[in-house]
Amino acid sequence: MNPLIEQADRVLAATYKRQPLFLKSGQGCKLRDDQGREFLDFLAGIAVCSLGHAHPRIAEAVFAQAKTLVHVSNLYYTQPQVELAARLVEKSFADRVFFCNSGAEANEAALKLARRFFKEKGQPHRYRVVVMKQSFHGRTMATLSATGQKKIQKGFEPLLEGFDFVPFNDFDALSGAVGPETCAVMLEPIQGEGGVRCADPDYLQAVRRLCDEKGLLLIFDEIQTGMGRTGKLFAYEQFGIAPDIMTLAKALANGLPIGAMLAKEATAEAFGPGVHASTFGGTPLVCAAALEVLNIFEEEKILQKCTAVGAYFKDALKGLKERHFSVVDVRGMGLLLGMELDKEGDPLVAACRERGFLINCVQGNVLRFAPPLIIDTGAVDALIRCMDDVLDESEKAQ
Ligand SMILES: *Cc1c(COP(=O)(O)O)cnc(C)c1O
């Protein structure tokens, strides 16, 4: 074992249950550890490195920008930031973009904007947000308060006030939770951390109509589902509706830290000078990386590839379900796929790792697959062969 692992366990905050794997380098969909072992990456740094590891064009863009201008603060204009905002506006429902550094921060901005919007409208009593059970919105005080998972909130009470939790995909519960103090509804089109649970199209359309009728803001957390993960640039495009506010982070700069909160003009108006800020938000460096990501998406038809390989992958997972009694459900969209088991998933994650495949488990028993969007069917076939073996072995022991 790498001696640095022992040191890491002494000097790092013990907040993560890390796998015993010391990674040194990557290329495309492959990662290499300190012993030279190779792994096929079906997690992509939790849906972050969507164009794969060490992408030469992104490395080049970052290097070129690092030699030119890294950071000046938001007291000034810089070209990569303006260009990135313009590209995101052009490709989405939104008119304005606020840049920050992470998903949680993007959601903080969205929640602050929702409250502020109604204060500016002269309706200061409207501040409550309807959110979903099993959701995940981040680890800051506001975003963990909005997260529908007790294990994430435990020990941090008192939580931020003003969140009303309802079951996901239950329209009656949602409309019943809306009251005179409600300002917004916030949800993930697909709950990633919550077990890869997709919203029903009918449900999302009904939620959109309800928000219009009641004058509520609809906030989509697309931190995991955005940037092509489902086969469209943004997941809302799969459902024939658009939110009023959308948050992005994870894959936006393929691994450089960036978050973004996008909003329609009518909503974004509530964020005037001095109302919200971030020192690092939208530095020329991260924006140059994100711009190159968007260039590559277009030139290499990444969305089409994701849709095709995603469908192939999902079919292959359904094949596993037919062959293995311990597979209970297969779900997801594009290359955000989940396989629910009738047992704990961690042993399978470990067994796959031993065989050179990195996968992930959420909610204890749902294997989550979020490979780079550039993954090919050959890699999918290899994983499925591995999963067949691993499931056989675990079922024999069951
Ligand atoms: C990862 C994630 C977040 C939090 O992002 P951080 O960058 O870790 O703060 C929020 N919402 C969703 C849906 C996510 O997947």
PDB file of N, CA and C in Angstrom, residues 251-291:
ATOM      1  N   ALA A 251     -19.672  19.165 -14.538  1.00  0.00           N
ATOM      2  CA  ALA A 251     -18.954  18.924 -15.801  1.00  0.00           C
ATOM      3  C   ALA A 251     -18.664  20.200 -16.596  1.00  0.00           C
ATOM      4  N   LEU A 252     -19.092  21.333 -16.087  1.00  0.00           N
ATOM      5  CA  LEU A 252     -19.036  22.556 -16.895  1.00  0.00           C
ATOM      6  C   LEU A 252     -17.625  22.877 -17.385  1.00  0.00           C
ATOM      7  N   ALA A 253     -16.614  22.650 -16.569  1.00  0.00           N
ATOM      8  CA  ALA A 253     -15.240  22.907 -17.033  1.00  0.00           C
ATOM      9  C   ALA A 253     -14.395  21.627 -16.980  1.00  0.00           C
ATOM     10  N   ASN A 254     -15.091  20.468 -17.061  1.00  0.00           N
ATOM     11  CA  ASN A 254     -14.425  19.160 -17.150  1.00  0.00           C
ATOM     12  C   ASN A 254     -13.456  18.872 -15.989  1.00  0.00           C
ATOM     13  N   GLY A 255     -13.687  19.491 -14.851  1.00  0.00           N
ATOM     14  CA  GLY A 255     -12.837  19.174 -13.700  1.00  0.00           C
ATOM     15  C   GLY A 255     -12.238  20.390 -13.030  1.00  0.00           C
ATOM     16  N   LEU A 256     -12.194  21.531 -13.708  1.00  0.00           N
ATOM     17  CA  LEU A 256     -11.807  22.751 -13.010  1.00  0.00           C
ATOM     18  C   LEU A 256     -13.015  23.230 -12.213  1.00  0.00           C
ATOM     19  N   PRO A 257     -12.778  23.819 -11.045  1.00  0.00           N
ATOM     20  CA  PRO A 257     -13.921  24.163 -10.189  1.00  0.00           C
ATOM     21  C   PRO A 257     -14.691  25.370 -10.712  1.00  0.00           C
ATOM     22  N   ILE A 258     -15.951  25.120 -11.041  1.00  0.00           N
ATOM     23  CA  ILE A 258     -16.812  26.198 -11.531  1.00  0.00           C
ATOM     24  C   ILE A 258     -18.260  25.860 -11.185  1.00  0.00           C
ATOM     25  N   GLY A 259     -19.041  26.878 -10.901  1.00  0.00           N
ATOM     26  CA  GLY A 259     -20.473  26.718 -10.741  1.00  0.00           C
ATOM     27  C   GLY A 259     -21.140  27.862 -11.486  1.00  0.00           C
ATOM     28  N   ALA A 260     -22.402  27.677 -11.839  1.00  0.00           N
ATOM     29  CA  ALA A 260     -23.108  28.754 -12.526  1.00  0.00           C
ATOM     30  C   ALA A 260     -24.583  28.704 -12.165  1.00  0.00           C
ATOM     31  N   MET A 261     -25.165  29.893 -12.019  1.00  0.00           N
ATOM     32  CA  MET A 261     -26.596  30.001 -11.778  1.00  0.00           C
ATOM     33  C   MET A 261     -27.162  30.814 -12.937  1.00  0.00           C
ATOM     34  N   LEU A 262     -28.082  30.210 -13.678  1.00  0.00           N
ATOM     35  CA  LEU A 262     -28.638  30.841 -14.868  1.00  0.00           C
ATOM     36  C   LEU A 262     -30.096  31.206 -14.597  1.00  0.00           C
ATOM     37  N   ALA A 263     -30.513  32.356 -15.100  1.00  0.00           N
ATOM     38  CA  ALA A 263     -31.899  32.768 -14.859  1.00  0.00           C
ATOM     39  C   ALA A 263     -32.436  33.608 -16.008  1.00  0.00           C
ATOM     40  N   LYS A 264     -33.768  33.602 -16.128  1.00  0.00           N
ATOM     41  CA  LYS A 264     -34.442  34.489 -17.067  1.00  0.00           C
ATOM     42  C   LYS A 264     -34.285  35.931 -16.579  1.00  0.00           C
ATOM     43  N   GLU A 265     -34.366  36.856 -17.527  1.00  0.00           N
ATOM     44  CA  GLU A 265     -34.174  38.272 -17.198  1.00  0.00           C
ATOM     45  C   GLU A 265     -35.111  38.729 -16.065  1.00  0.00           C
ATOM     46  N   ALA A 266     -36.384  38.369 -16.178  1.00  0.00           N
ATOM     47  CA  ALA A 266     -37.375  38.857 -15.202  1.00  0.00           C
ATOM     48  C   ALA A 266     -36.999  38.442 -13.784  1.00  0.00           C
ATOM     49  N   THR A 267     -36.360  37.281 -13.654  1.00  0.00           N
ATOM     50  CA  THR A 267     -35.956  36.795 -12.338  1.00  0.00           C
ATOM     51  C   THR A 267     -34.616  37.386 -11.934  1.00  0.00           C
ATOM     52  N   ALA A 268     -33.688  37.377 -12.888  1.00  0.00           N
ATOM     53  CA  ALA A 268     -32.311  37.803 -12.611  1.00  0.00           C
ATOM     54  C   ALA A 268     -32.240  39.265 -12.190  1.00  0.00           C
ATOM     55  N   GLU A 269     -33.254  40.032 -12.573  1.00  0.00           N
ATOM     56  CA  GLU A 269     -33.315  41.455 -12.216  1.00  0.00           C
ATOM     57  C   GLU A 269     -33.131  41.715 -10.726  1.00  0.00           C
ATOM     58  N   ALA A 270     -33.538  40.708  -9.911  1.00  0.00           N
ATOM     59  CA  ALA A 270     -33.458  40.902  -8.458  1.00  0.00           C
ATOM     60  C   ALA A 270     -32.021  40.865  -7.936  1.00  0.00           C
ATOM     61  N   PHE A 271     -31.081  40.484  -8.783  1.00  0.00           N
ATOM     62  CA  PHE A 271     -29.662  40.501  -8.406  1.00  0.00           C
ATOM     63  C   PHE A 271     -28.991  41.741  -9.012  1.00  0.00           C
ATOM     64  N   GLY A 272     -28.975  42.831  -8.272  1.00  0.00           N
ATOM     65  CA  GLY A 272     -28.311  44.048  -8.738  1.00  0.00           C
ATOM     66  C   GLY A 272     -26.907  44.153  -8.155  1.00  0.00           C
ATOM     67  N   PRO A 273     -26.206  45.247  -8.460  1.00  0.00           N
ATOM     68  CA  PRO A 273     -24.835  45.422  -7.970  1.00  0.00           C
ATOM     69  C   PRO A 273     -24.734  45.311  -6.446  1.00  0.00           C
ATOM     70  N   GLY A 274     -23.792  44.495  -5.997  1.00  0.00           N
ATOM     71  CA  GLY A 274     -23.538  44.352  -4.565  1.00  0.00           C
ATOM     72  C   GLY A 274     -24.420  43.351  -3.847  1.00  0.00           C
ATOM     73  N   VAL A 275     -25.402  42.797  -4.536  1.00  0.00           N
ATOM     74  CA  VAL A 275     -26.365  41.918  -3.882  1.00  0.00           C
ATOM     75  C   VAL A 275     -25.773  40.534  -3.600  1.00  0.00           C
ATOM     76  N   HIS A 276     -24.938  40.056  -4.498  1.00  0.00           N
ATOM     77  CA  HIS A 276     -24.332  38.739  -4.322  1.00  0.00           C
ATOM     78  C   HIS A 276     -22.964  38.780  -5.009  1.00  0.00           C
ATOM     79  N   ALA A 277     -22.034  37.919  -4.579  1.00  0.00           N
ATOM     80  CA  ALA A 277     -20.680  37.994  -5.142  1.00  0.00           C
ATOM     81  C   ALA A 277     -19.891  36.743  -4.851  1.00  0.00           C
ATOM     82  N   SER A 278     -18.800  36.587  -5.591  1.00  0.00           N
ATOM     83  CA  SER A 278     -17.844  35.511  -5.344  1.00  0.00           C
ATOM     84  C   SER A 278     -16.487  35.972  -5.865  1.00  0.00           C
ATOM     85  N   THR A 279     -15.468  35.915  -5.010  1.00  0.00           N
ATOM     86  CA  THR A 279     -14.146  36.385  -5.428  1.00  0.00           C
ATOM     87  C   THR A 279     -13.641  35.627  -6.650  1.00  0.00           C
ATOM     88  N   PHE A 280     -13.705  34.293  -6.556  1.00  0.00           N
ATOM     89  CA  PHE A 280     -13.150  33.472  -7.640  1.00  0.00           C
ATOM     90  C   PHE A 280     -14.126  33.246  -8.787  1.00  0.00           C
ATOM     91  N   GLY A 281     -15.396  33.566  -8.588  1.00  0.00           N
ATOM     92  CA  GLY A 281     -16.417  33.177  -9.565  1.00  0.00           C
ATOM     93  C   GLY A 281     -16.074  33.587 -10.986  1.00  0.00           C
ATOM     94  N   GLY A 282     -16.013  32.608 -11.880  1.00  0.00           N
ATOM     95  CA  GLY A 282     -15.817  32.886 -13.299  1.00  0.00           C
ATOM     96  C   GLY A 282     -14.466  33.471 -13.645  1.00  0.00           C
ATOM     97  N   THR A 283     -13.407  32.933 -13.071  1.00  0.00           N
ATOM     98  CA  THR A 283     -12.078  33.436 -13.447  1.00  0.00           C
ATOM     99  C   THR A 283     -11.813  33.142 -14.919  1.00  0.00           C
ATOM    100  N   PRO A 284     -10.932  33.939 -15.531  1.00  0.00           N
ATOM    101  CA  PRO A 284     -10.578  33.659 -16.919  1.00  0.00           C
ATOM    102  C   PRO A 284     -10.095  32.216 -17.103  1.00  0.00           C
ATOM    103  N   LEU A 285      -9.395  31.682 -16.105  1.00  0.00           N
ATOM    104  CA  LEU A 285      -8.847  30.329 -16.225  1.00  0.00           C
ATOM    105  C   LEU A 285      -9.949  29.276 -16.361  1.00  0.00           C
ATOM    106  N   VAL A 286     -10.893  29.250 -15.414  1.00  0.00           N
ATOM    107  CA  VAL A 286     -11.933  28.213 -15.487  1.00  0.00           C
ATOM    108  C   VAL A 286     -12.861  28.458 -16.671  1.00  0.00           C
ATOM    109  N   CYS A 287     -13.099  29.717 -16.987  1.00  0.00           N
ATOM    110  CA  CYS A 287     -13.994  30.002 -18.114  1.00  0.00           C
ATOM    111  C   CYS A 287     -13.363  29.587 -19.446  1.00  0.00           C
ATOM    112  N   ALA A 288     -12.055  29.732 -19.553  1.00  0.00           N
ATOM    113  CA  ALA A 288     -11.374  29.278 -20.776  1.00  0.00           C
ATOM    114  C   ALA A 288     -11.524  27.767 -20.916  1.00  0.00           C
ATOM    115  N   ALA A 289     -11.421  27.059 -19.794  1.00  0.00           N
ATOM    116  CA  ALA A 289     -11.604  25.602 -19.837  1.00  0.00           C
ATOM    117  C   ALA A 289     -13.026  25.259 -20.257  1.00  0.00           C
ATOM    118  N   ALA A 290     -14.012  25.939 -19.660  1.00  0.00           N
ATOM    119  CA  ALA A 290     -15.419  25.646 -19.979  1.00  0.00           C
ATOM    120  C   ALA A 290     -15.734  25.970 -21.442  1.00  0.00           C
ATOM    121  N   LEU A 291     -15.145  27.038 -21.960  1.00  0.00           N
ATOM    122  CA  LEU A 291     -15.365  27.383 -23.370  1.00  0.00           C
ATOM    123  C   LEU A 291     -14.826  26.280 -24.281  1.00  0.00           C
TER     124      LEU A 291
END
